[in-house]
Amino acid sequence: MIDRQHEDEYIQSAADNPYMRCSQAPPEILQAASYAGDEPTPFLKAYFTAGHSQWLAQTYGAPASAFEEERIQRAVIVLWIRACDLYTSQQYQRPDPQWEQLFFSDEGLY
C-alpha cells in the first residue's frame, strides 16, 4: 500500500503526467484502488482529480478550474473503477484492452 508520506508525490505525479497510459499507471495506485472498499479513499480522489483535471486542461485548452466539479467527480468514480479492473487484469495476467488508453481520460467510459 501507499505510505502516507508519499501521497503528495503521487498526486503531483498525476498532475505532471495527464497523458499517462493505463499500462504506465503505478501498480501501487491500482492496488490501492482495488483495496479501497466501496468508494475511492480521499487520497485516491485527490490523485484522480489531479490527473483528470490536468488532462481536461491540456486536452481542451482551458484552465482546470473551468470545468464543473460534478464532471470531475463523475470522472473520479469511473477512473477508480477502471483502476480496479486494471489491477484485476494485472493480477490474473490477462490482457486488457484498456492498457493503451489514457489513464486519466474518461472518454468512452460512460
JSON list of C-alpha atoms in Angstrom, two decimals:
[
{"chain": "A", "resi": 1, "resn": "MET", "atom": "CA", "xyz": [0.00, 0.00, 0.00]},
{"chain": "A", "resi": 2, "resn": "ILE", "atom": "CA", "xyz": [0.98, 3.62, -0.36]},
{"chain": "A", "resi": 3, "resn": "ASP", "atom": "CA", "xyz": [2.81, 5.26, 2.52]},
{"chain": "A", "resi": 4, "resn": "ARG", "atom": "CA", "xyz": [1.05, 8.48, 3.62]},
{"chain": "A", "resi": 5, "resn": "GLN", "atom": "CA", "xyz": [4.38, 10.29, 3.46]},
{"chain": "A", "resi": 6, "resn": "HIS", "atom": "CA", "xyz": [4.44, 9.76, -0.31]},
{"chain": "A", "resi": 7, "resn": "GLU", "atom": "CA", "xyz": [0.84, 10.65, -1.14]},
{"chain": "A", "resi": 8, "resn": "ASP", "atom": "CA", "xyz": [1.68, 14.22, -2.17]},
{"chain": "A", "resi": 9, "resn": "GLU", "atom": "CA", "xyz": [4.36, 12.91, -4.52]},
{"chain": "A", "resi": 10, "resn": "TYR", "atom": "CA", "xyz": [1.85, 10.61, -6.23]},
{"chain": "A", "resi": 11, "resn": "ILE", "atom": "CA", "xyz": [-0.68, 13.43, -6.53]},
{"chain": "A", "resi": 12, "resn": "GLN", "atom": "CA", "xyz": [1.95, 15.73, -8.06]},
{"chain": "A", "resi": 13, "resn": "SER", "atom": "CA", "xyz": [2.99, 12.94, -10.41]},
{"chain": "A", "resi": 14, "resn": "ALA", "atom": "CA", "xyz": [-0.62, 12.59, -11.57]},
{"chain": "A", "resi": 15, "resn": "ALA", "atom": "CA", "xyz": [-0.83, 16.33, -12.26]},
{"chain": "A", "resi": 16, "resn": "ASP", "atom": "CA", "xyz": [2.50, 16.22, -14.10]},
{"chain": "A", "resi": 17, "resn": "ASN", "atom": "CA", "xyz": [1.57, 13.21, -16.27]},
{"chain": "A", "resi": 18, "resn": "PRO", "atom": "CA", "xyz": [-2.01, 13.67, -17.51]},
{"chain": "A", "resi": 19, "resn": "TYR", "atom": "CA", "xyz": [-1.31, 11.65, -20.69]},
{"chain": "A", "resi": 20, "resn": "MET", "atom": "CA", "xyz": [-0.05, 8.57, -18.86]},
{"chain": "A", "resi": 21, "resn": "ARG", "atom": "CA", "xyz": [-1.26, 5.32, -20.42]},
{"chain": "A", "resi": 22, "resn": "CYS", "atom": "CA", "xyz": [-3.03, 2.71, -18.29]},
{"chain": "A", "resi": 23, "resn": "SER", "atom": "CA", "xyz": [-0.03, 0.43, -18.78]},
{"chain": "A", "resi": 24, "resn": "GLN", "atom": "CA", "xyz": [2.13, 3.12, -17.13]},
{"chain": "A", "resi": 25, "resn": "ALA", "atom": "CA", "xyz": [-0.08, 3.55, -14.06]},
{"chain": "A", "resi": 26, "resn": "PRO", "atom": "CA", "xyz": [1.79, 2.91, -10.83]},
{"chain": "A", "resi": 27, "resn": "PRO", "atom": "CA", "xyz": [0.96, -0.60, -9.60]},
{"chain": "A", "resi": 28, "resn": "GLU", "atom": "CA", "xyz": [0.60, 0.84, -6.08]},
{"chain": "A", "resi": 29, "resn": "ILE", "atom": "CA", "xyz": [-2.24, 3.07, -7.30]},
{"chain": "A", "resi": 30, "resn": "LEU", "atom": "CA", "xyz": [-4.01, 0.16, -8.98]},
{"chain": "A", "resi": 31, "resn": "GLN", "atom": "CA", "xyz": [-3.69, -1.90, -5.81]},
{"chain": "A", "resi": 32, "resn": "ALA", "atom": "CA", "xyz": [-4.85, 0.97, -3.58]},
{"chain": "A", "resi": 33, "resn": "ALA", "atom": "CA", "xyz": [-7.88, 1.48, -5.82]},
{"chain": "A", "resi": 34, "resn": "SER", "atom": "CA", "xyz": [-8.77, -2.18, -5.69]},
{"chain": "A", "resi": 35, "resn": "TYR", "atom": "CA", "xyz": [-8.43, -2.35, -1.90]},
{"chain": "A", "resi": 36, "resn": "ALA", "atom": "CA", "xyz": [-10.23, 0.94, -1.22]},
{"chain": "A", "resi": 37, "resn": "GLY", "atom": "CA", "xyz": [-13.60, -0.61, -0.37]},
{"chain": "A", "resi": 38, "resn": "ASP", "atom": "CA", "xyz": [-16.92, 0.78, -1.53]},
{"chain": "A", "resi": 39, "resn": "GLU", "atom": "CA", "xyz": [-15.59, 4.08, -2.82]},
{"chain": "A", "resi": 40, "resn": "PRO", "atom": "CA", "xyz": [-12.29, 5.79, -3.52]},
{"chain": "A", "resi": 41, "resn": "THR", "atom": "CA", "xyz": [-10.37, 7.00, -0.49]},
{"chain": "A", "resi": 42, "resn": "PRO", "atom": "CA", "xyz": [-9.69, 10.74, -0.06]},
{"chain": "A", "resi": 43, "resn": "PHE", "atom": "CA", "xyz": [-6.16, 10.13, -1.36]},
{"chain": "A", "resi": 44, "resn": "LEU", "atom": "CA", "xyz": [-7.42, 8.34, -4.48]},
{"chain": "A", "resi": 45, "resn": "LYS", "atom": "CA", "xyz": [-9.98, 11.10, -5.07]},
{"chain": "A", "resi": 46, "resn": "ALA", "atom": "CA", "xyz": [-7.18, 13.67, -4.91]},
{"chain": "A", "resi": 47, "resn": "TYR", "atom": "CA", "xyz": [-4.97, 11.57, -7.19]},
{"chain": "A", "resi": 48, "resn": "PHE", "atom": "CA", "xyz": [-7.61, 11.04, -9.87]},
{"chain": "A", "resi": 49, "resn": "THR", "atom": "CA", "xyz": [-8.79, 14.66, -9.59]},
{"chain": "A", "resi": 50, "resn": "ALA", "atom": "CA", "xyz": [-5.25, 15.95, -10.13]},
{"chain": "A", "resi": 51, "resn": "GLY", "atom": "CA", "xyz": [-4.61, 13.78, -13.18]},
{"chain": "A", "resi": 52, "resn": "HIS", "atom": "CA", "xyz": [-8.04, 14.20, -14.73]},
{"chain": "A", "resi": 53, "resn": "SER", "atom": "CA", "xyz": [-8.14, 17.97, -14.19]},
{"chain": "A", "resi": 54, "resn": "GLN", "atom": "CA", "xyz": [-4.81, 18.36, -15.95]},
{"chain": "A", "resi": 55, "resn": "TRP", "atom": "CA", "xyz": [-5.90, 16.02, -18.73]},
{"chain": "A", "resi": 56, "resn": "LEU", "atom": "CA", "xyz": [-9.01, 18.18, -19.25]},
{"chain": "A", "resi": 57, "resn": "ALA", "atom": "CA", "xyz": [-6.99, 21.39, -19.17]},
{"chain": "A", "resi": 58, "resn": "GLN", "atom": "CA", "xyz": [-4.41, 20.17, -21.68]},
{"chain": "A", "resi": 59, "resn": "THR", "atom": "CA", "xyz": [-6.89, 18.40, -23.92]},
{"chain": "A", "resi": 60, "resn": "TYR", "atom": "CA", "xyz": [-9.38, 21.25, -24.14]},
{"chain": "A", "resi": 61, "resn": "GLY", "atom": "CA", "xyz": [-7.02, 24.19, -23.65]},
{"chain": "A", "resi": 62, "resn": "ALA", "atom": "CA", "xyz": [-8.85, 25.65, -20.68]},
{"chain": "A", "resi": 63, "resn": "PRO", "atom": "CA", "xyz": [-7.78, 26.07, -17.07]},
{"chain": "A", "resi": 64, "resn": "ALA", "atom": "CA", "xyz": [-8.66, 23.14, -14.83]},
{"chain": "A", "resi": 65, "resn": "SER", "atom": "CA", "xyz": [-10.90, 25.46, -12.82]},
{"chain": "A", "resi": 66, "resn": "ALA", "atom": "CA", "xyz": [-13.10, 25.98, -15.91]},
{"chain": "A", "resi": 67, "resn": "PHE", "atom": "CA", "xyz": [-14.66, 22.53, -15.58]},
{"chain": "A", "resi": 68, "resn": "GLU", "atom": "CA", "xyz": [-17.63, 21.76, -13.37]},
{"chain": "A", "resi": 69, "resn": "GLU", "atom": "CA", "xyz": [-16.84, 19.98, -10.12]},
{"chain": "A", "resi": 70, "resn": "GLU", "atom": "CA", "xyz": [-19.62, 17.46, -10.80]},
{"chain": "A", "resi": 71, "resn": "ARG", "atom": "CA", "xyz": [-17.98, 16.49, -14.10]},
{"chain": "A", "resi": 72, "resn": "ILE", "atom": "CA", "xyz": [-14.66, 15.88, -12.37]},
{"chain": "A", "resi": 73, "resn": "GLN", "atom": "CA", "xyz": [-16.25, 13.90, -9.54]},
{"chain": "A", "resi": 74, "resn": "ARG", "atom": "CA", "xyz": [-18.04, 11.62, -12.03]},
{"chain": "A", "resi": 75, "resn": "ALA", "atom": "CA", "xyz": [-14.74, 11.05, -13.78]},
{"chain": "A", "resi": 76, "resn": "VAL", "atom": "CA", "xyz": [-13.03, 10.19, -10.48]},
{"chain": "A", "resi": 77, "resn": "ILE", "atom": "CA", "xyz": [-15.53, 7.37, -9.94]},
{"chain": "A", "resi": 78, "resn": "VAL", "atom": "CA", "xyz": [-15.15, 5.88, -13.42]},
{"chain": "A", "resi": 79, "resn": "LEU", "atom": "CA", "xyz": [-11.35, 6.21, -13.31]},
{"chain": "A", "resi": 80, "resn": "TRP", "atom": "CA", "xyz": [-11.32, 4.47, -9.93]},
{"chain": "A", "resi": 81, "resn": "ILE", "atom": "CA", "xyz": [-13.43, 1.62, -11.35]},
{"chain": "A", "resi": 82, "resn": "ARG", "atom": "CA", "xyz": [-11.06, 1.41, -14.33]},
{"chain": "A", "resi": 83, "resn": "ALA", "atom": "CA", "xyz": [-8.09, 1.19, -11.95]},
{"chain": "A", "resi": 84, "resn": "CYS", "atom": "CA", "xyz": [-9.78, -1.67, -10.08]},
{"chain": "A", "resi": 85, "resn": "ASP", "atom": "CA", "xyz": [-10.36, -3.52, -13.35]},
{"chain": "A", "resi": 86, "resn": "LEU", "atom": "CA", "xyz": [-6.76, -2.94, -14.43]},
{"chain": "A", "resi": 87, "resn": "TYR", "atom": "CA", "xyz": [-5.50, -4.30, -11.11]},
{"chain": "A", "resi": 88, "resn": "THR", "atom": "CA", "xyz": [-7.58, -7.45, -11.55]},
{"chain": "A", "resi": 89, "resn": "SER", "atom": "CA", "xyz": [-6.27, -7.92, -15.10]},
{"chain": "A", "resi": 90, "resn": "GLN", "atom": "CA", "xyz": [-2.74, -7.41, -13.85]},
{"chain": "A", "resi": 91, "resn": "GLN", "atom": "CA", "xyz": [-3.13, -9.91, -11.01]},
{"chain": "A", "resi": 92, "resn": "TYR", "atom": "CA", "xyz": [-4.56, -12.57, -13.31]},
{"chain": "A", "resi": 93, "resn": "GLN", "atom": "CA", "xyz": [-2.08, -11.71, -16.07]},
{"chain": "A", "resi": 94, "resn": "ARG", "atom": "CA", "xyz": [-4.84, -11.40, -18.60]},
{"chain": "A", "resi": 95, "resn": "PRO", "atom": "CA", "xyz": [-4.81, -8.93, -21.47]},
{"chain": "A", "resi": 96, "resn": "ASP", "atom": "CA", "xyz": [-6.89, -5.82, -21.03]},
{"chain": "A", "resi": 97, "resn": "PRO", "atom": "CA", "xyz": [-7.98, -3.67, -23.98]},
{"chain": "A", "resi": 98, "resn": "GLN", "atom": "CA", "xyz": [-7.59, -0.57, -21.81]},
{"chain": "A", "resi": 99, "resn": "TRP", "atom": "CA", "xyz": [-3.82, -0.91, -21.28]},
{"chain": "A", "resi": 100, "resn": "GLU", "atom": "CA", "xyz": [-3.04, 1.51, -24.13]},
{"chain": "A", "resi": 101, "resn": "GLN", "atom": "CA", "xyz": [-5.78, 4.00, -23.23]},
{"chain": "A", "resi": 102, "resn": "LEU", "atom": "CA", "xyz": [-5.01, 7.25, -21.44]},
{"chain": "A", "resi": 103, "resn": "PHE", "atom": "CA", "xyz": [-5.27, 6.58, -17.70]},
{"chain": "A", "resi": 104, "resn": "PHE", "atom": "CA", "xyz": [-6.76, 9.95, -16.74]},
{"chain": "A", "resi": 105, "resn": "SER", "atom": "CA", "xyz": [-9.14, 10.25, -19.69]},
{"chain": "A", "resi": 106, "resn": "ASP", "atom": "CA", "xyz": [-12.78, 9.43, -19.11]},
{"chain": "A", "resi": 107, "resn": "GLU", "atom": "CA", "xyz": [-13.67, 9.40, -22.80]},
{"chain": "A", "resi": 108, "resn": "GLY", "atom": "CA", "xyz": [-15.63, 6.29, -23.72]},
{"chain": "A", "resi": 109, "resn": "LEU", "atom": "CA", "xyz": [-16.06, 5.14, -20.11]},
{"chain": "A", "resi": 110, "resn": "TYR", "atom": "CA", "xyz": [-19.68, 6.21, -19.65]}
]
